[in-house]
């Protein structure tokens, strides 16, 4: 079973404008939609589409949290969310007017006691399970949160994937995560600069491995991805041509594709190809990609 943790889930309110946003004026949309998720939930949805067993964990609150649970139940996604007595699951606004502008809510504050409730759930994990920790942490928690969670499962020999940025990712590295997946900007934030060339990019990935990551998957947008696996071997994969419709969830789809590919074959090269196919398929879709779309892009890669 692959468990995903989303400490700060959201309802994304996606608004498409027919022309560029005019600040200070009334703007009317061309269309709008709600997308229910958060990074870990997105990973679970794509894993489910690829036929893997997954359960979403995290916290929900208020009427927005109830709507999130109801939507995911309607999609058949197993979940064991913990309820908060106060606050609301956040709403993020995604404006699309030829470019993408995001206004992300902070989310419900969580206490150390709330985190203990989650860690108590993780006692049910057993060897053979996988844990995915994705996204930001809400107010009330610290940059040590993922490291703390990992310390609770490390005696069980559970592979952990961390998809986070900044200090949250940095503090998790000594816990030896199975996989980290920074994008180029997040990698630059950790190292303190952008890579000068591909050789420098590889060196920066090696730095994360030196700090503790077993496998480092760097997503490069339209340029595909770079993987440094735990044997020290580099792999690269490029995106096929396609029209980018939506980048929300593309990185989460990469995580799901990588896990699906690796768990199926134990082959890092194939895992990277499926990760790239899943990420690109979502970018070419209005929402998270389905299996047929992912396999179609995979065919174009091979």
PDB file of C-alpha atoms in Angstrom, residues 72-226:
ATOM      1  CA  UNK A  72     -12.577  12.026  -3.256  1.00  0.00           C
ATOM      2  CA  UNK A  73     -15.048   9.386  -2.092  1.00  0.00           C
ATOM      3  CA  UNK A  74     -16.925   9.952  -5.341  1.00  0.00           C
ATOM      4  CA  UNK A  75     -13.688   9.224  -7.193  1.00  0.00           C
ATOM      5  CA  UNK A  76     -13.248   6.023  -5.198  1.00  0.00           C
ATOM      6  CA  UNK A  77     -10.059   7.170  -3.482  1.00  0.00           C
ATOM      7  CA  UNK A  78      -9.604   5.526  -0.055  1.00  0.00           C
ATOM      8  CA  UNK A  79      -8.748   8.036   2.641  1.00  0.00           C
ATOM      9  CA  UNK A  80      -8.335   8.250   6.392  1.00  0.00           C
ATOM     10  CA  UNK A  81      -8.377  11.998   6.947  1.00  0.00           C
ATOM     11  CA  UNK A  82      -8.318  13.348  10.474  1.00  0.00           C
ATOM     12  CA  UNK A  83     -10.868  16.065  11.273  1.00  0.00           C
ATOM     13  CA  UNK A  84     -10.030  19.364  12.896  1.00  0.00           C
ATOM     14  CA  UNK A  85     -12.551  21.034  15.180  1.00  0.00           C
ATOM     15  CA  UNK A  86     -11.849  24.556  13.926  1.00  0.00           C
ATOM     16  CA  UNK A  87     -11.007  26.315  10.690  1.00  0.00           C
ATOM     17  CA  UNK A  88     -11.567  25.476   7.037  1.00  0.00           C
ATOM     18  CA  UNK A  89      -9.672  23.423   4.511  1.00  0.00           C
ATOM     19  CA  UNK A  90      -8.080  26.092   2.361  1.00  0.00           C
ATOM     20  CA  UNK A  91      -9.177  27.337  -1.043  1.00  0.00           C
ATOM     21  CA  UNK A  92      -6.483  28.263  -3.562  1.00  0.00           C
ATOM     22  CA  UNK A  93      -7.256  30.562  -6.463  1.00  0.00           C
ATOM     23  CA  UNK A  94      -5.604  29.775  -9.807  1.00  0.00           C
ATOM     24  CA  UNK A  95      -6.012  32.550 -12.382  1.00  0.00           C
ATOM     25  CA  UNK A  96      -5.314  31.711 -16.028  1.00  0.00           C
ATOM     26  CA  UNK A  97      -5.252  34.614 -18.456  1.00  0.00           C
ATOM     27  CA  UNK A  98      -2.496  33.513 -20.804  1.00  0.00           C
ATOM     28  CA  UNK A  99      -0.223  32.968 -17.832  1.00  0.00           C
ATOM     29  CA  UNK A 100      -0.841  31.294 -14.478  1.00  0.00           C
ATOM     30  CA  UNK A 101      -1.204  33.308 -11.274  1.00  0.00           C
ATOM     31  CA  UNK A 102      -1.747  31.496  -7.990  1.00  0.00           C
ATOM     32  CA  UNK A 103      -3.102  32.758  -4.679  1.00  0.00           C
ATOM     33  CA  UNK A 104      -2.618  29.963  -2.157  1.00  0.00           C
ATOM     34  CA  UNK A 105      -4.296  29.972   1.243  1.00  0.00           C
ATOM     35  CA  UNK A 106      -2.316  29.309   4.422  1.00  0.00           C
ATOM     36  CA  UNK A 107      -4.480  26.430   5.612  1.00  0.00           C
ATOM     37  CA  UNK A 108      -5.727  25.412   9.049  1.00  0.00           C
ATOM     38  CA  UNK A 109      -3.222  25.683  11.883  1.00  0.00           C
ATOM     39  CA  UNK A 110      -2.079  22.333  13.249  1.00  0.00           C
ATOM     40  CA  UNK A 111      -0.782  21.690  16.741  1.00  0.00           C
ATOM     41  CA  UNK A 112       1.909  19.237  17.878  1.00  0.00           C
ATOM     42  CA  UNK A 113      -0.974  17.162  19.257  1.00  0.00           C
ATOM     43  CA  UNK A 114      -2.533  16.999  15.789  1.00  0.00           C
ATOM     44  CA  UNK A 115       0.783  15.773  14.383  1.00  0.00           C
ATOM     45  CA  UNK A 116       0.887  13.107  17.108  1.00  0.00           C
ATOM     46  CA  UNK A 117      -2.541  11.894  15.948  1.00  0.00           C
ATOM     47  CA  UNK A 118      -1.169  11.458  12.441  1.00  0.00           C
ATOM     48  CA  UNK A 119       1.944   9.670  13.679  1.00  0.00           C
ATOM     49  CA  UNK A 120      -0.304   7.292  15.636  1.00  0.00           C
ATOM     50  CA  UNK A 121      -1.993   6.378  12.338  1.00  0.00           C
ATOM     51  CA  UNK A 122       1.380   5.562  10.829  1.00  0.00           C
ATOM     52  CA  UNK A 123       1.870   2.790  13.371  1.00  0.00           C
ATOM     53  CA  UNK A 124      -0.339   0.699  11.074  1.00  0.00           C
ATOM     54  CA  UNK A 125       2.257   0.814   8.278  1.00  0.00           C
ATOM     55  CA  UNK A 126       4.267  -2.337   7.761  1.00  0.00           C
ATOM     56  CA  UNK A 127       7.239  -3.431   5.688  1.00  0.00           C
ATOM     57  CA  UNK A 128       6.367  -3.320   2.012  1.00  0.00           C
ATOM     58  CA  UNK A 129       4.335  -0.126   2.341  1.00  0.00           C
ATOM     59  CA  UNK A 130       5.512   3.217   0.935  1.00  0.00           C
ATOM     60  CA  UNK A 131       4.952   6.667   2.447  1.00  0.00           C
ATOM     61  CA  UNK A 132       4.773   9.891   0.422  1.00  0.00           C
ATOM     62  CA  UNK A 133       5.120  13.259   2.173  1.00  0.00           C
ATOM     63  CA  UNK A 134       4.153  16.088  -0.174  1.00  0.00           C
ATOM     64  CA  UNK A 135       3.681  19.795  -0.059  1.00  0.00           C
ATOM     65  CA  UNK A 136       3.868  22.579   2.461  1.00  0.00           C
ATOM     66  CA  UNK A 137       3.012  22.410   6.136  1.00  0.00           C
ATOM     67  CA  UNK A 138       0.317  24.673   7.603  1.00  0.00           C
ATOM     68  CA  UNK A 139       0.790  27.235  10.377  1.00  0.00           C
ATOM     69  CA  UNK A 140       1.688  25.718  13.730  1.00  0.00           C
ATOM     70  CA  UNK A 141       4.171  23.178  12.376  1.00  0.00           C
ATOM     71  CA  UNK A 142       7.883  23.613  11.776  1.00  0.00           C
ATOM     72  CA  UNK A 143      10.461  22.750   9.131  1.00  0.00           C
ATOM     73  CA  UNK A 144      11.246  19.626  11.184  1.00  0.00           C
ATOM     74  CA  UNK A 145       7.764  18.173  10.572  1.00  0.00           C
ATOM     75  CA  UNK A 146       8.662  15.712   7.817  1.00  0.00           C
ATOM     76  CA  UNK A 147      11.801  14.659   9.654  1.00  0.00           C
ATOM     77  CA  UNK A 148       9.671  13.950  12.726  1.00  0.00           C
ATOM     78  CA  UNK A 149       7.193  11.884  10.725  1.00  0.00           C
ATOM     79  CA  UNK A 150      10.013   9.924   9.103  1.00  0.00           C
ATOM     80  CA  UNK A 151      11.540   9.099  12.474  1.00  0.00           C
ATOM     81  CA  UNK A 152       8.299   7.330  13.419  1.00  0.00           C
ATOM     82  CA  UNK A 153       8.441   4.966  10.433  1.00  0.00           C
ATOM     83  CA  UNK A 154      12.199   4.472  10.037  1.00  0.00           C
ATOM     84  CA  UNK A 155      12.287   1.379  12.331  1.00  0.00           C
ATOM     85  CA  UNK A 156       9.764  -0.259   9.967  1.00  0.00           C
ATOM     86  CA  UNK A 157      12.063   0.064   6.930  1.00  0.00           C
ATOM     87  CA  UNK A 158       9.406   2.048   5.064  1.00  0.00           C
ATOM     88  CA  UNK A 159      10.612   3.843   1.895  1.00  0.00           C
ATOM     89  CA  UNK A 160       9.660   7.513   2.164  1.00  0.00           C
ATOM     90  CA  UNK A 161       9.270   9.983  -0.693  1.00  0.00           C
ATOM     91  CA  UNK A 162       9.622  13.675   0.155  1.00  0.00           C
ATOM     92  CA  UNK A 163       8.346  16.292  -2.287  1.00  0.00           C
ATOM     93  CA  UNK A 164       8.889  19.589  -0.506  1.00  0.00           C
ATOM     94  CA  UNK A 165      11.055  22.669  -0.671  1.00  0.00           C
ATOM     95  CA  UNK A 166      13.368  24.802   1.423  1.00  0.00           C
ATOM     96  CA  UNK A 167      14.098  23.958   5.032  1.00  0.00           C
ATOM     97  CA  UNK A 168      11.291  21.387   5.107  1.00  0.00           C
ATOM     98  CA  UNK A 169      13.161  19.267   2.557  1.00  0.00           C
ATOM     99  CA  UNK A 170      16.616  20.067   3.925  1.00  0.00           C
ATOM    100  CA  UNK A 171      15.720  18.891   7.420  1.00  0.00           C
ATOM    101  CA  UNK A 172      14.321  15.616   6.007  1.00  0.00           C
ATOM    102  CA  UNK A 173      17.481  14.659   4.118  1.00  0.00           C
ATOM    103  CA  UNK A 174      19.400  13.161   7.100  1.00  0.00           C
ATOM    104  CA  UNK A 175      16.506  10.681   7.508  1.00  0.00           C
ATOM    105  CA  UNK A 176      17.573   9.073   4.196  1.00  0.00           C
ATOM    106  CA  UNK A 177      14.401   9.478   2.095  1.00  0.00           C
ATOM    107  CA  UNK A 178      14.031   6.960  -0.709  1.00  0.00           C
ATOM    108  CA  UNK A 179      13.284   9.751  -3.181  1.00  0.00           C
ATOM    109  CA  UNK A 180      13.252  13.533  -3.258  1.00  0.00           C
ATOM    110  CA  UNK A 181      11.799  15.447  -6.222  1.00  0.00           C
ATOM    111  CA  UNK A 182      12.778  19.104  -6.327  1.00  0.00           C
ATOM    112  CA  UNK A 183      12.094  21.169  -9.385  1.00  0.00           C
ATOM    113  CA  UNK A 184      14.824  23.418 -10.734  1.00  0.00           C
ATOM    114  CA  UNK A 185      13.787  26.412  -8.633  1.00  0.00           C
ATOM    115  CA  UNK A 186      13.558  24.329  -5.455  1.00  0.00           C
ATOM    116  CA  UNK A 187      16.960  22.773  -6.121  1.00  0.00           C
ATOM    117  CA  UNK A 188      18.456  26.212  -6.651  1.00  0.00           C
ATOM    118  CA  UNK A 189      16.883  27.388  -3.402  1.00  0.00           C
ATOM    119  CA  UNK A 190      18.549  24.575  -1.491  1.00  0.00           C
ATOM    120  CA  UNK A 191      21.975  24.989  -3.070  1.00  0.00           C
ATOM    121  CA  UNK A 192      21.901  28.774  -3.238  1.00  0.00           C
ATOM    122  CA  UNK A 193      22.194  29.228  -7.019  1.00  0.00           C
ATOM    123  CA  UNK A 194      20.886  27.996 -10.348  1.00  0.00           C
ATOM    124  CA  UNK A 195      23.031  25.483 -12.276  1.00  0.00           C
ATOM    125  CA  UNK A 196      25.350  26.884 -14.906  1.00  0.00           C
ATOM    126  CA  UNK A 197      25.081  23.853 -17.197  1.00  0.00           C
ATOM    127  CA  UNK A 198      24.118  20.183 -17.102  1.00  0.00           C
ATOM    128  CA  UNK A 199      27.369  19.173 -15.416  1.00  0.00           C
ATOM    129  CA  UNK A 200      26.638  21.680 -12.664  1.00  0.00           C
ATOM    130  CA  UNK A 201      23.057  20.396 -12.406  1.00  0.00           C
ATOM    131  CA  UNK A 202      24.379  16.882 -11.883  1.00  0.00           C
ATOM    132  CA  UNK A 203      26.773  18.135  -9.233  1.00  0.00           C
ATOM    133  CA  UNK A 204      23.897  19.830  -7.393  1.00  0.00           C
ATOM    134  CA  UNK A 205      21.895  16.587  -7.460  1.00  0.00           C
ATOM    135  CA  UNK A 206      24.919  14.798  -6.026  1.00  0.00           C
ATOM    136  CA  UNK A 207      24.974  17.323  -3.189  1.00  0.00           C
ATOM    137  CA  UNK A 208      21.451  16.283  -2.160  1.00  0.00           C
ATOM    138  CA  UNK A 209      22.526  12.661  -2.294  1.00  0.00           C
ATOM    139  CA  UNK A 210      25.522  13.440  -0.101  1.00  0.00           C
ATOM    140  CA  UNK A 211      23.139  15.067   2.388  1.00  0.00           C
ATOM    141  CA  UNK A 212      21.097  11.868   2.614  1.00  0.00           C
ATOM    142  CA  UNK A 213      18.692  11.393  -0.298  1.00  0.00           C
ATOM    143  CA  UNK A 214      18.921   7.931  -1.861  1.00  0.00           C
ATOM    144  CA  UNK A 215      17.448   8.961  -5.212  1.00  0.00           C
ATOM    145  CA  UNK A 216      17.187  12.513  -6.548  1.00  0.00           C
ATOM    146  CA  UNK A 217      14.637  13.281  -9.271  1.00  0.00           C
ATOM    147  CA  UNK A 218      14.871  16.846 -10.598  1.00  0.00           C
ATOM    148  CA  UNK A 219      11.906  17.952 -12.677  1.00  0.00           C
ATOM    149  CA  UNK A 220      12.895  20.369 -15.448  1.00  0.00           C
ATOM    150  CA  UNK A 221       9.549  21.409 -16.915  1.00  0.00           C
ATOM    151  CA  UNK A 222       9.509  21.222 -20.700  1.00  0.00           C
ATOM    152  CA  UNK A 223      13.082  19.917 -20.618  1.00  0.00           C
ATOM    153  CA  UNK A 224      11.995  16.695 -18.901  1.00  0.00           C
ATOM    154  CA  UNK A 225      13.814  15.378 -15.852  1.00  0.00           C
ATOM    155  CA  UNK A 226      17.137  14.256 -14.437  1.00  0.00           C
TER     156      UNK A 226
END
